[in-house]
Coordinates of C-alpha atoms and ligand atoms in Angstrom, one line a residue:
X9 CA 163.5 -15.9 119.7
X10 CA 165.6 -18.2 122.1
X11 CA 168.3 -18.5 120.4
X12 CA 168.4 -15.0 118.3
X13 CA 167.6 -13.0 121.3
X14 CA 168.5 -15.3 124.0
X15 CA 167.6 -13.1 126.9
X16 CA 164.3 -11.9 125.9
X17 CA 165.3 -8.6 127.3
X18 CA 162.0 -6.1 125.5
X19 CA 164.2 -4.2 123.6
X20 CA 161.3 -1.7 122.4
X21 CA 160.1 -0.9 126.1
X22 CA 163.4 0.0 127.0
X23 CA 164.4 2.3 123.9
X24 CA 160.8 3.8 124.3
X25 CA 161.5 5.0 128.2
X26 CA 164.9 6.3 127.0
X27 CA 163.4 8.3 124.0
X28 CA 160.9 9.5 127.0
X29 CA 163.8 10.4 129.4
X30 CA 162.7 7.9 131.6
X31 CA 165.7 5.9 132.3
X32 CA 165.2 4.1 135.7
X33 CA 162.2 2.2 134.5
X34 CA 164.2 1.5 131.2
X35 CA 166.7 -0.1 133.1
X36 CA 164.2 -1.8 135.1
X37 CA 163.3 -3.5 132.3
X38 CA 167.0 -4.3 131.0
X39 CA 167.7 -5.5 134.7
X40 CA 164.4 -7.7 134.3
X41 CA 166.0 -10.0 131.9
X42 CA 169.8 -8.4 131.4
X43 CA 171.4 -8.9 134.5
X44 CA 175.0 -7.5 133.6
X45 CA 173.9 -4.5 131.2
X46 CA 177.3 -2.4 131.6
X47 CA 179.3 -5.8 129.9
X48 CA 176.7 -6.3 127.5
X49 CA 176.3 -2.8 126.4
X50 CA 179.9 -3.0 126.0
X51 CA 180.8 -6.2 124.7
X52 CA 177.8 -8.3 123.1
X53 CA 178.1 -9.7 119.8
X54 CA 174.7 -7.7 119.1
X55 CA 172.2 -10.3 118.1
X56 CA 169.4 -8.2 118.3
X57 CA 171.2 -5.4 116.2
X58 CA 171.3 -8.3 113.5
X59 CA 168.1 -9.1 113.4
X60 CA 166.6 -5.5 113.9
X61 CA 164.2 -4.1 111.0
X62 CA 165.8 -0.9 110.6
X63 CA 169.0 -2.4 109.2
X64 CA 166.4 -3.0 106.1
X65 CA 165.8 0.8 105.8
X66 CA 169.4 2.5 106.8
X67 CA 171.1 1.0 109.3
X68 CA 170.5 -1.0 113.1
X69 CA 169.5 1.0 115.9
X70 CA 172.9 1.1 118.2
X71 CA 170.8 -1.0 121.1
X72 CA 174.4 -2.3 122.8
X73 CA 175.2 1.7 123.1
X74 CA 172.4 1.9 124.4
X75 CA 172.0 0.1 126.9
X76 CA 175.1 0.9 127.6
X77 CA 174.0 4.8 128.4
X78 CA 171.9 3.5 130.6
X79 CA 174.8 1.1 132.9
X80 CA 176.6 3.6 133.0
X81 CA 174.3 6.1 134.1
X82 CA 173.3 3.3 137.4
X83 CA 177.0 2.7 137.7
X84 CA 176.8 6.8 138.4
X85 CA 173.9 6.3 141.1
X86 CA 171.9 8.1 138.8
X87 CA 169.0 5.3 138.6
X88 CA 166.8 3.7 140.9
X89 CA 165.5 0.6 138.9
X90 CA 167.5 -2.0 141.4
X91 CA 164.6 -4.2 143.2
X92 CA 165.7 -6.0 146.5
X93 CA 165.4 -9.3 147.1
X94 CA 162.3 -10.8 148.6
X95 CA 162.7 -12.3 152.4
X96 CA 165.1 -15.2 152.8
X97 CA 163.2 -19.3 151.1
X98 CA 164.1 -22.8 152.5
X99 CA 166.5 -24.1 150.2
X100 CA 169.8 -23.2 149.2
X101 CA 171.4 -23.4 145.5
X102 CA 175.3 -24.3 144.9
X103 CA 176.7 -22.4 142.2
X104 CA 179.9 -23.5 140.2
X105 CA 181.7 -21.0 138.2
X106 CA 181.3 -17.0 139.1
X107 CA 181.5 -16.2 135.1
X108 CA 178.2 -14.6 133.7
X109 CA 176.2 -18.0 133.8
X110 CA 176.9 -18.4 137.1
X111 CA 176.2 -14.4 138.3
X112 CA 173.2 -15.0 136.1
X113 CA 171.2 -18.0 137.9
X114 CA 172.2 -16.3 141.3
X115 CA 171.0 -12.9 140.7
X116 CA 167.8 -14.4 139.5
X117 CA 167.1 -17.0 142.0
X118 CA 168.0 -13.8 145.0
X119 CA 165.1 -12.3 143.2
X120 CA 163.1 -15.1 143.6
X121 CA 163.9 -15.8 147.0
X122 CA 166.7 -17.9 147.0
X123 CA 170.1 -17.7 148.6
X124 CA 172.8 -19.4 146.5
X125 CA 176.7 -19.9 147.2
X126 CA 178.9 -19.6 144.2
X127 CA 182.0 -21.3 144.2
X128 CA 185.0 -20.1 142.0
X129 CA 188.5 -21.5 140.8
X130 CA 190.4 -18.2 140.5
X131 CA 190.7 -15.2 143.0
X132 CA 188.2 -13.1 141.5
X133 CA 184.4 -13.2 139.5
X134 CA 183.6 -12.6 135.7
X135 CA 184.7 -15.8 134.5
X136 CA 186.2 -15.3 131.1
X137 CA 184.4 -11.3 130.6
X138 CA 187.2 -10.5 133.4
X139 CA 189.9 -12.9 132.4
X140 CA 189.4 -12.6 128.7
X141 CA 188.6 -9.9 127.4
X142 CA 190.9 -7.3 128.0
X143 CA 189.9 -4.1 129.9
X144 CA 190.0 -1.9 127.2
X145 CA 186.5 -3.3 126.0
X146 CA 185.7 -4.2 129.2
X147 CA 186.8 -1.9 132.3
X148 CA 187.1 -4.3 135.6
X149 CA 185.0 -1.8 137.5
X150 CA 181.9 -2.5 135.3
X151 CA 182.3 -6.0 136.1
X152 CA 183.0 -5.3 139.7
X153 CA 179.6 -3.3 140.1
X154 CA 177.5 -5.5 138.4
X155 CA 179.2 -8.2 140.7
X156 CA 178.3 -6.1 143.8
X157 CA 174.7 -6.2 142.0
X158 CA 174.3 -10.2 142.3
X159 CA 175.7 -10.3 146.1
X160 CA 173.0 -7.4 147.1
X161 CA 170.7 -10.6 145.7
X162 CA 172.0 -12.4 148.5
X163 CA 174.8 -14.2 146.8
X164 CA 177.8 -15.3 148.1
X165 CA 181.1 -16.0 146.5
X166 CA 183.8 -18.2 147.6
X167 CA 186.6 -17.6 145.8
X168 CA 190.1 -19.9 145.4
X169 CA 188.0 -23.3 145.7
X170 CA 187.9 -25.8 142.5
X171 CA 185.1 -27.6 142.4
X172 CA 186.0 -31.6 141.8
X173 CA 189.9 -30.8 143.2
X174 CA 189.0 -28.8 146.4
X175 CA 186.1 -29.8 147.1
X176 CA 183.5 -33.0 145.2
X177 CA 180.4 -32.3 144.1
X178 CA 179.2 -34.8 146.1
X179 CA 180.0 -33.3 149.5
X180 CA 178.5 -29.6 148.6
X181 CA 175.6 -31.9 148.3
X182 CA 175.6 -33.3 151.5
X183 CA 175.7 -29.6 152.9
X184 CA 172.9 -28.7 152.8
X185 CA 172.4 -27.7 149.3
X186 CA 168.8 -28.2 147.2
X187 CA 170.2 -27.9 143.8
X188 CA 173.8 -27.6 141.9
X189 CA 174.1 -25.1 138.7
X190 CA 177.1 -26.0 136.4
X191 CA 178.6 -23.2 135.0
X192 CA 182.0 -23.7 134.6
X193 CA 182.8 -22.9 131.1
X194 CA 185.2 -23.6 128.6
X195 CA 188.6 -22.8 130.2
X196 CA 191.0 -25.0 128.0
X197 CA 192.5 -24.4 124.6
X198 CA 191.9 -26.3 121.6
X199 CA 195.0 -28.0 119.7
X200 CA 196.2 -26.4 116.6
X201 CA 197.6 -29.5 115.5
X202 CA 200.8 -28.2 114.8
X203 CA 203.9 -29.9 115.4
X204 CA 206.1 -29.1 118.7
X205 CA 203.1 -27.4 120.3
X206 CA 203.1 -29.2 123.3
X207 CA 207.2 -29.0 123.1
X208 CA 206.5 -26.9 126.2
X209 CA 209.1 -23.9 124.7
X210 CA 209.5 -21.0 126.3
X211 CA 207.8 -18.8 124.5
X212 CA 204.7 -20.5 123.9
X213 CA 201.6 -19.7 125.8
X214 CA 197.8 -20.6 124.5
X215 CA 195.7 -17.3 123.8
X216 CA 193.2 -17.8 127.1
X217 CA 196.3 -18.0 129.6
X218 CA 198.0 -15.2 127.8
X219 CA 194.8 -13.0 128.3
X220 CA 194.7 -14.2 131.7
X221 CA 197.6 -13.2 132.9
X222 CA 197.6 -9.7 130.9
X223 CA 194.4 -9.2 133.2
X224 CA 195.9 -10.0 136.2
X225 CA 198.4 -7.3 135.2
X226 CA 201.7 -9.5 134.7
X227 CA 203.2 -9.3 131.0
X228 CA 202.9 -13.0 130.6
X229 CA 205.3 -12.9 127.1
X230 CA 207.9 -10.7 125.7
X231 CA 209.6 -11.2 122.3
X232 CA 210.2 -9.6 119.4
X233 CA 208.0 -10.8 116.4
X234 CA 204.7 -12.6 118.0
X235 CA 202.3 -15.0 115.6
X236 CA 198.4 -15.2 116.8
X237 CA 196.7 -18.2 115.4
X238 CA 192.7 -18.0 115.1
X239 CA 190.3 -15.8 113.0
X240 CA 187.6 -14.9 116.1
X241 CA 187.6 -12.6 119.0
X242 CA 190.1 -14.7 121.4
X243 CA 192.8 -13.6 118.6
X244 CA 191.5 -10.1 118.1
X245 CA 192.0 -9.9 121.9
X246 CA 195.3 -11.6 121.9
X247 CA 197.0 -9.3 118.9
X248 CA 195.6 -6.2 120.9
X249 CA 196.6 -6.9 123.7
X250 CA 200.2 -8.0 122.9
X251 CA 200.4 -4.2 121.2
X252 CA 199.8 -2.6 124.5
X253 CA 202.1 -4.6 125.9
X254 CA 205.3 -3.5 123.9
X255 CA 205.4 -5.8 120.8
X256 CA 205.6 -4.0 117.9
X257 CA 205.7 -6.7 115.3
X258 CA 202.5 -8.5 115.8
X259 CA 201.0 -10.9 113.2
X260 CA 198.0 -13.0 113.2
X261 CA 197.6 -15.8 110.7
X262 CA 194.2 -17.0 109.7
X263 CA 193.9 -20.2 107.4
X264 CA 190.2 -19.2 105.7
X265 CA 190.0 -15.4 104.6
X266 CA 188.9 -12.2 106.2
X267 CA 185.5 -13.1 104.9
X268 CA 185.0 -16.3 107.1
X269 CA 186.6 -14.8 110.2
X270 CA 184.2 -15.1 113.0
X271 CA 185.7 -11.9 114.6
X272 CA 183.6 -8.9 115.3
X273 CA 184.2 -7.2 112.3
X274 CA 184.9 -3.8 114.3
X275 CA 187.9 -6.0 116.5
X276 CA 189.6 -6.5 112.8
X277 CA 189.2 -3.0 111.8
X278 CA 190.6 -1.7 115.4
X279 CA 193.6 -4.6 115.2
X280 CA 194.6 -3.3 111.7
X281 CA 194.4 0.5 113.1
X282 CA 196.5 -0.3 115.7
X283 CA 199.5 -1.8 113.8
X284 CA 198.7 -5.5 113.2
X285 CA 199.8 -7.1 109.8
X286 CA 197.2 -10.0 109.2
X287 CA 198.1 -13.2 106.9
X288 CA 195.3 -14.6 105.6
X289 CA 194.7 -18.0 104.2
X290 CA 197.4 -19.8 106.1
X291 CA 197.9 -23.0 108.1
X292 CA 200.6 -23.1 111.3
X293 CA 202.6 -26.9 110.3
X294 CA 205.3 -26.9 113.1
X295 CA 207.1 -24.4 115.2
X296 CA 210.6 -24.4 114.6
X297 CA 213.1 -23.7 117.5
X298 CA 216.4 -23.5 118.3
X299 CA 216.6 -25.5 122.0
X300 CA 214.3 -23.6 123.9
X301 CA 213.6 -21.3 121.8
X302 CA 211.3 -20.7 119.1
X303 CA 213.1 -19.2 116.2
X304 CA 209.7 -19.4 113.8
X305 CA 206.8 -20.9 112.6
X306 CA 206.8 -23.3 109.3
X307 CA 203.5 -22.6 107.7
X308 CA 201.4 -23.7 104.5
X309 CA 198.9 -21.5 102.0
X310 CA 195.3 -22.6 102.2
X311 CA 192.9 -22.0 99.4
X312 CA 189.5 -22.5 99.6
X313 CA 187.3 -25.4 98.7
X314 CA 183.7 -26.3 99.4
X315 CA 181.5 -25.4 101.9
X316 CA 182.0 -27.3 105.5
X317 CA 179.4 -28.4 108.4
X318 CA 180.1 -24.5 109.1
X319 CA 178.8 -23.4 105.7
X320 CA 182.2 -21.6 105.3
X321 CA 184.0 -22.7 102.6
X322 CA 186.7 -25.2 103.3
X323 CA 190.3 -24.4 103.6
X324 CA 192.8 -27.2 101.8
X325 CA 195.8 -27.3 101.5
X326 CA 197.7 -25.9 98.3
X327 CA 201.0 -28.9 97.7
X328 CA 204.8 -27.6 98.1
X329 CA 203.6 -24.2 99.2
X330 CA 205.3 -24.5 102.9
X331 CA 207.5 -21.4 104.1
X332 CA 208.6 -20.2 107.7
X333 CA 207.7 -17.1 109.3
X334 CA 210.2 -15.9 111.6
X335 CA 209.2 -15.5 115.3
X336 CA 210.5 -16.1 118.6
X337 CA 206.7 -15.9 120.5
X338 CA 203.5 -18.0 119.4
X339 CA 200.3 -17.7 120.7
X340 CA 197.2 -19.9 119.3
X341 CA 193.7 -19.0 119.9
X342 CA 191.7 -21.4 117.7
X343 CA 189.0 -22.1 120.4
X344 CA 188.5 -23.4 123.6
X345 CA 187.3 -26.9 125.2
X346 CA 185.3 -28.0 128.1
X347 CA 186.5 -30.5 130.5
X348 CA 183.1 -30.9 132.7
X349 CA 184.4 -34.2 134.0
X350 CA 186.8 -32.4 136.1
X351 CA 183.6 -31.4 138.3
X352 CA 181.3 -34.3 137.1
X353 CA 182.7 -37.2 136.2
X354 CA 180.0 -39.4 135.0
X355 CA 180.3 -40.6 131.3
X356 CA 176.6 -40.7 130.4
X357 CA 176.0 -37.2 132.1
X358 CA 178.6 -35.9 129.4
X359 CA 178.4 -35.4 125.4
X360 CA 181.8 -36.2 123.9
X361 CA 182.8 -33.2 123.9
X362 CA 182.8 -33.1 127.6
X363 CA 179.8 -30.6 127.7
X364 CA 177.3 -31.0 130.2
X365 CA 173.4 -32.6 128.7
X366 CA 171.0 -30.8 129.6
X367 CA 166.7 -30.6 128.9
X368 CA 167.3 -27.3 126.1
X369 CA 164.1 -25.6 127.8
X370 CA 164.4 -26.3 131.7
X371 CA 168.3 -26.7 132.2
X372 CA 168.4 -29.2 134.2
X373 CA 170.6 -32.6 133.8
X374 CA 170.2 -36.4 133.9
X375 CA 170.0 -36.0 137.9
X376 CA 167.0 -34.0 138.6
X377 CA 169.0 -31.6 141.4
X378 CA 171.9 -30.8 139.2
X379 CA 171.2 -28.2 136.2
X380 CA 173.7 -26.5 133.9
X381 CA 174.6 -23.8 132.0
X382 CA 176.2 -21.5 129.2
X383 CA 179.3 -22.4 127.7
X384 CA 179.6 -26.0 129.9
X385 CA 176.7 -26.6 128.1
X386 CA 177.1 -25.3 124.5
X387 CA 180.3 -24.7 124.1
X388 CA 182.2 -22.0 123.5
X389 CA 179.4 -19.3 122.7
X390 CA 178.4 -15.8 123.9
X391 CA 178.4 -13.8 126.7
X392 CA 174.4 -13.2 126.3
X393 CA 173.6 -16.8 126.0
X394 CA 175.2 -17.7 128.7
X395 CA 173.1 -14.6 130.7
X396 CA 170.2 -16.0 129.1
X397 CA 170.8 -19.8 130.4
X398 CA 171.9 -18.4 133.8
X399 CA 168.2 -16.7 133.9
X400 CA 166.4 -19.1 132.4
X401 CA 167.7 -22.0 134.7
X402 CA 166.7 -20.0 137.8
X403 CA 163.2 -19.8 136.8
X404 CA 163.1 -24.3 136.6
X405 CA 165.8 -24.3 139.5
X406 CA 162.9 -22.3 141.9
X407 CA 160.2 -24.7 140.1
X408 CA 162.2 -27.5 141.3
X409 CA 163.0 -26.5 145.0
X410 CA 159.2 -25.9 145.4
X411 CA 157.4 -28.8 143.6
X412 CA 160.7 -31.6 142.9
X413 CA 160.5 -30.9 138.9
X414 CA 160.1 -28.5 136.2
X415 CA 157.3 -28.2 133.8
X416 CA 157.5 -26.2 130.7
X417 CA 155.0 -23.6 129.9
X418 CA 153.4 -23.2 127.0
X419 CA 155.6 -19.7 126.6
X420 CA 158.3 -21.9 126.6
X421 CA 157.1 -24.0 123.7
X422 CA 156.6 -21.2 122.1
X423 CA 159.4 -20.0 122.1
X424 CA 161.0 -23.1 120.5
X425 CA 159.2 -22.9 117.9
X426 CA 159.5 -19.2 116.8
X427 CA 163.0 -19.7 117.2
X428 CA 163.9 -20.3 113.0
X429 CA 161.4 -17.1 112.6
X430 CA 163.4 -14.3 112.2
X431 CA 161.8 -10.8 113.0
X432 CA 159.9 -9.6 110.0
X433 CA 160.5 -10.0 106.2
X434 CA 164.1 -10.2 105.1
X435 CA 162.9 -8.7 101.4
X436 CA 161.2 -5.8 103.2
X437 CA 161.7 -2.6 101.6
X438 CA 160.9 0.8 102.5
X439 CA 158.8 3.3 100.4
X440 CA 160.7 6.5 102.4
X441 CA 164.3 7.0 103.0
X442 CA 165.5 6.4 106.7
X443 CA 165.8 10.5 108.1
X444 CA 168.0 9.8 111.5
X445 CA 171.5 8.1 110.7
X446 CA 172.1 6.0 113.3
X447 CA 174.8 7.2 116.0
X448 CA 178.3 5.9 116.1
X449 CA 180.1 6.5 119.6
X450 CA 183.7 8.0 119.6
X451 CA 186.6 5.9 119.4
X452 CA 190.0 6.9 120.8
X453 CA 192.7 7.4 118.2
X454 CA 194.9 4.0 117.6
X455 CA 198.2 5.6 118.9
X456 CA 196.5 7.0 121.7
X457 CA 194.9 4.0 122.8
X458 CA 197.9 1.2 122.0
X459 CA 199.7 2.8 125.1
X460 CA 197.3 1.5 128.1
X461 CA 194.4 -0.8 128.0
X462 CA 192.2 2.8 128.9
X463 CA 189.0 2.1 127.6
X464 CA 188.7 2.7 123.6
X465 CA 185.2 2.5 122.9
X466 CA 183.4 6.3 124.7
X467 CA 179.4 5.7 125.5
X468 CA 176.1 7.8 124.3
X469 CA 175.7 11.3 125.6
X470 CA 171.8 11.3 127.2
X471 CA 171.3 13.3 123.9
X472 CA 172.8 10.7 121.5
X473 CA 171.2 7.9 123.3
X474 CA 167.4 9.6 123.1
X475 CA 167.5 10.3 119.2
X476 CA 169.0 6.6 118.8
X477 CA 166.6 5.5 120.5
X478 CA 163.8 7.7 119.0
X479 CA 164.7 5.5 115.4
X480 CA 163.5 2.7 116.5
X481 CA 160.4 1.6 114.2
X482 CA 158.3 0.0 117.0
X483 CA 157.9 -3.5 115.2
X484 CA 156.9 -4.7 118.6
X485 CA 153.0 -3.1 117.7
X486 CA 153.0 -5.1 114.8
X487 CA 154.4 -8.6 116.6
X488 CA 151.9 -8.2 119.3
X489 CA 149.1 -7.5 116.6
X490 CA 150.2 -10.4 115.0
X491 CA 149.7 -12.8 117.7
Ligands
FAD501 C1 189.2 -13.9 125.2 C2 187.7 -14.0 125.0 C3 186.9 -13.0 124.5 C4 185.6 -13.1 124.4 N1 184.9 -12.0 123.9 C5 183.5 -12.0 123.8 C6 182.8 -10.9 123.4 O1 183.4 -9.9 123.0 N2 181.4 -11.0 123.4 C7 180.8 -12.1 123.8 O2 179.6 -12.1 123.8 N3 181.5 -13.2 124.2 C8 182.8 -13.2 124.3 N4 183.5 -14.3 124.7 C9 182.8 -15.5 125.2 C10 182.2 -15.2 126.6 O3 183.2 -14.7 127.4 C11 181.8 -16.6 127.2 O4 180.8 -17.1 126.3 C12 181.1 -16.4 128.5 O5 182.0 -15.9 129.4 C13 180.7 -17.8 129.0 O6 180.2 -17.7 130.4 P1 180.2 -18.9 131.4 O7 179.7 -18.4 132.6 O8 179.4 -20.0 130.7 O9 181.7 -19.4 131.5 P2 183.0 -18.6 131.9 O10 182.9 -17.2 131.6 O11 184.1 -19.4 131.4 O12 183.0 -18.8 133.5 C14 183.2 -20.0 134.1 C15 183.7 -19.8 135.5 O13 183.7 -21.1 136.2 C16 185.0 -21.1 136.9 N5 185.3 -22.6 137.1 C17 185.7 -23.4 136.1 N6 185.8 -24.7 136.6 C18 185.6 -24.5 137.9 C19 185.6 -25.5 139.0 N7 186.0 -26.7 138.8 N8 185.3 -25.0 140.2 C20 185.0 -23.7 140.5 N9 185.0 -22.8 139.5 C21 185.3 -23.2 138.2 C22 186.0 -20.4 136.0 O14 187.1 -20.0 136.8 C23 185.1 -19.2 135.6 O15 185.2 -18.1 136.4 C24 184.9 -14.2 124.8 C25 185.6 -15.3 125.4 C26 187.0 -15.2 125.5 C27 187.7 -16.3 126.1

């Protein structure tokens, strides 16, 4: 399940501890695998909940809300399920880039001994979970406590140091250091390939900066009518955010329909409560601007053709259908980049997309003492698969430091090749109706929450979160009897 349940986090154990009230050894068991379970249970794109066998009979068991009870019940110092680290190893790990990859490898490696030393660009951790998305998914004290979490591991973080500007990767490795872990992302926005867009005008600013200075609590744009570019969550979080920060005439434009957008569908719902008019099935062609100033954007309709590499259809083009949208702000959010050769520049250590190659099971690169992982690696992906390769590259970076190289297990063979499995039979059906609907959490009202960036999204009441989890159809007795 590497790749539909990255983490391997034993959902079932968990869900049965809550339904039995006993929560510390259910988060002992998140915290086993999950090491930032107050941002996940907040903010994962739920692959689990996709691929879990109740869906077939009502609905998915609300496992991110879950889990989510149960951070924020340990961010409340209600749970003892936090295991210190073991007594100080020999060899020390480098870590580059504090964003969940990063946290990841060094909470796990403090568990396994190690001592690591993360170094970080900006002035502060989370990587893009604290300078993306906005903190009305995501408050910044979750992320601060399950920070505080991986330095009690024995981390440390040296913040305001760029890895390849400040300092080379060559020196950290003349300091001492056993082993390097990559983890520095996808900072840099993709081109729209729209005309004027590197015009440098004044009201231009690429979704990821925008969201990073919105965190950092500056207004980083003001305007009158703002266009988003992009169909996926960057946008979402761009056009929401731009609402709590006064503009009331927010548009985003999308060139496929709402059918293709890789947005969470509850982000598009939320966006449309809170005011913002979506245009679908239209292309940005060039900004158009008065000196400076961007006085709108000259767009074209799309339709839709065949099926691309993406297995969404295509969109092309429909001839002499170009028009202008008036605006005087324009943010695009169609995806980000990596740009690993700023920290490593050696070509054949690189794909051409600047990503980092790595082994897929163990992590680790061309040069046996550097290793890498999450988006550096696969681009632009999830929050839980770059947890997942932070873990998972701890494990072969311990393997390494102890024997000088890393030998899959058969588990992790297995694993590979279970991965196109999915969990159970897709044409299941149920002889019985399902009895417990599954629990929704509350939601504050759209012209409540568009006047702060106060958290929208409430969590479980212990009661809520013990019948959720008491749905759960224990599949995990049939997998195990199965193997
Ligand atoms: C706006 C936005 C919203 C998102 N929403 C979701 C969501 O709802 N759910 C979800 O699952 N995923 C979401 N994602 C994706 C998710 O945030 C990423 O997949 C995840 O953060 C990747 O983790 P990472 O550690 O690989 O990289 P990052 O989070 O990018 O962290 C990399 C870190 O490395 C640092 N760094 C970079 N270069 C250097 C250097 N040279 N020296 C030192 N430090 C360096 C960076 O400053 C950064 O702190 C979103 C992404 C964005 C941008």
């Amino acid at each position: 399940m590497y790749q539909r349940l990255p983490s391997n986090v034993d959902i079932p154990a968990y869900l049965e501890n809550v339904r039995m009230d006993r929560w510390s050894q259910a988060m002992a068991t998140v915290r086993a695998d999950c090491p930032m379970p107050g941002t996940i249970g907040r903010v994962c794109v739920r692959p689990c909940e996709t691929h879990c066998r109740r869906s077939r009979l009502d609905a998915p068991l609300a496992i991110r809300a879950v889990k989510r009870f149960l951070a924020d019940e340990e961010m409340a110092a209600k749970l003892d399920a936090e295991t210190p680290p073991p007594p100080a190893k020999t060899g020390r790990v480098a870590i580059i880039g504090a964003g969940p990859a990063g946290l990841s490898c060094a909470y796990y490696l403090g568990q396994q001994g190690y001592r690591c030393t993360i170094f970080e660009a900006q002035e502060g951790p989370g990587g893009m979970a604290a300078y993306g998305i906005p903190s009305y998914r995501l408050p910044r004290q979750v992320i601060a406590h399950e920070v505080a979490m991986v330095e009690k591991q024995g981390a440390e973080i040296r913040y305001g140091i760029k890895v390849g500007e400040d300092i080379h990767l060559d020196e950290l490795l003349g300091k001492g250091y056993g082993a390097v872990f990559l983890a520095v992302g996808a900072p840099e926005s993709s081109k729209m390939r729209c005309e004027g867009e590197d015009a440098g005008y004044r009201c231009f600013m690429t979704g990821v900066n925008f969201l990073a200075e919105a965190a950092r609590g500056r207004t980083p744009l003001t305007g009158k009518r703002l266009v988003v570019i992009g169909g996926g969550n960057v946008a979402m979080d761009c056009v929401r955010t731009a609402r709590r920060i006064g503009f009331d005439d927010v548009n985003l434009l999308y060139r496929r329909t709402e059918a293709e957008m890789p947005a969470d569908p509850q982000e598009i719902e939320e966006a449309k409560e809170e005011g913002v008019h979506f245009h679908h099935l239209v292309a940005p062609v060039s900004i158009v601007a008065d000196g400076e100033e961007i006085t709108g954007l000259k767009c074209q309709r799309m339709e839709l053709g065949e099926p691309d590499a993406s297995g969404r259809r295509r969109p092309v083009p429909v001839q002499g259908s170009e028009f202008v949208i008036d605006c005087d702000t324009i943010i695009p959010a169609v995806g980000q980049v990596c740009v690993v050769d700023c920290v490593l520049p050696e070509e054949d250590a690189l794909t051409p997309w600047k990503t980092l190659v790595v082994d897929q099971t163990t992590f680790q690169s061309e040069a046996s003492h550097i290793f890498g992982g999450g988006d550096c690696v696969t681009g632009p992906a999830t929050l839980i698969k770059a947890l997942a390769a932070g873990k998972h590259a701890a494990r072969f970076i311990a393997e390494y430091l102890e024997a000088g190289q890393c030998t899959p297990r058969p588990i992790d063979l297995l694993r590979k090749w279970i991965t196109p499995d999915t969990v159970g039979d897709a044409q299941e059906t149920f002889a019985y109706p399902g009895q417990t609907l599954r629990a929704h959490p509350e939601i504050m009202a759209p012209d409540v929450r568009i006047g702060s960036f106060d958290e929208v999204e409430k969590g479980f009441s212990a009661a809520q979160a013990r019948v959720e989890a008491a749905r759960c159809l224990r599949c995990y007795r049939l997998m195990l009897s199965a193997i």
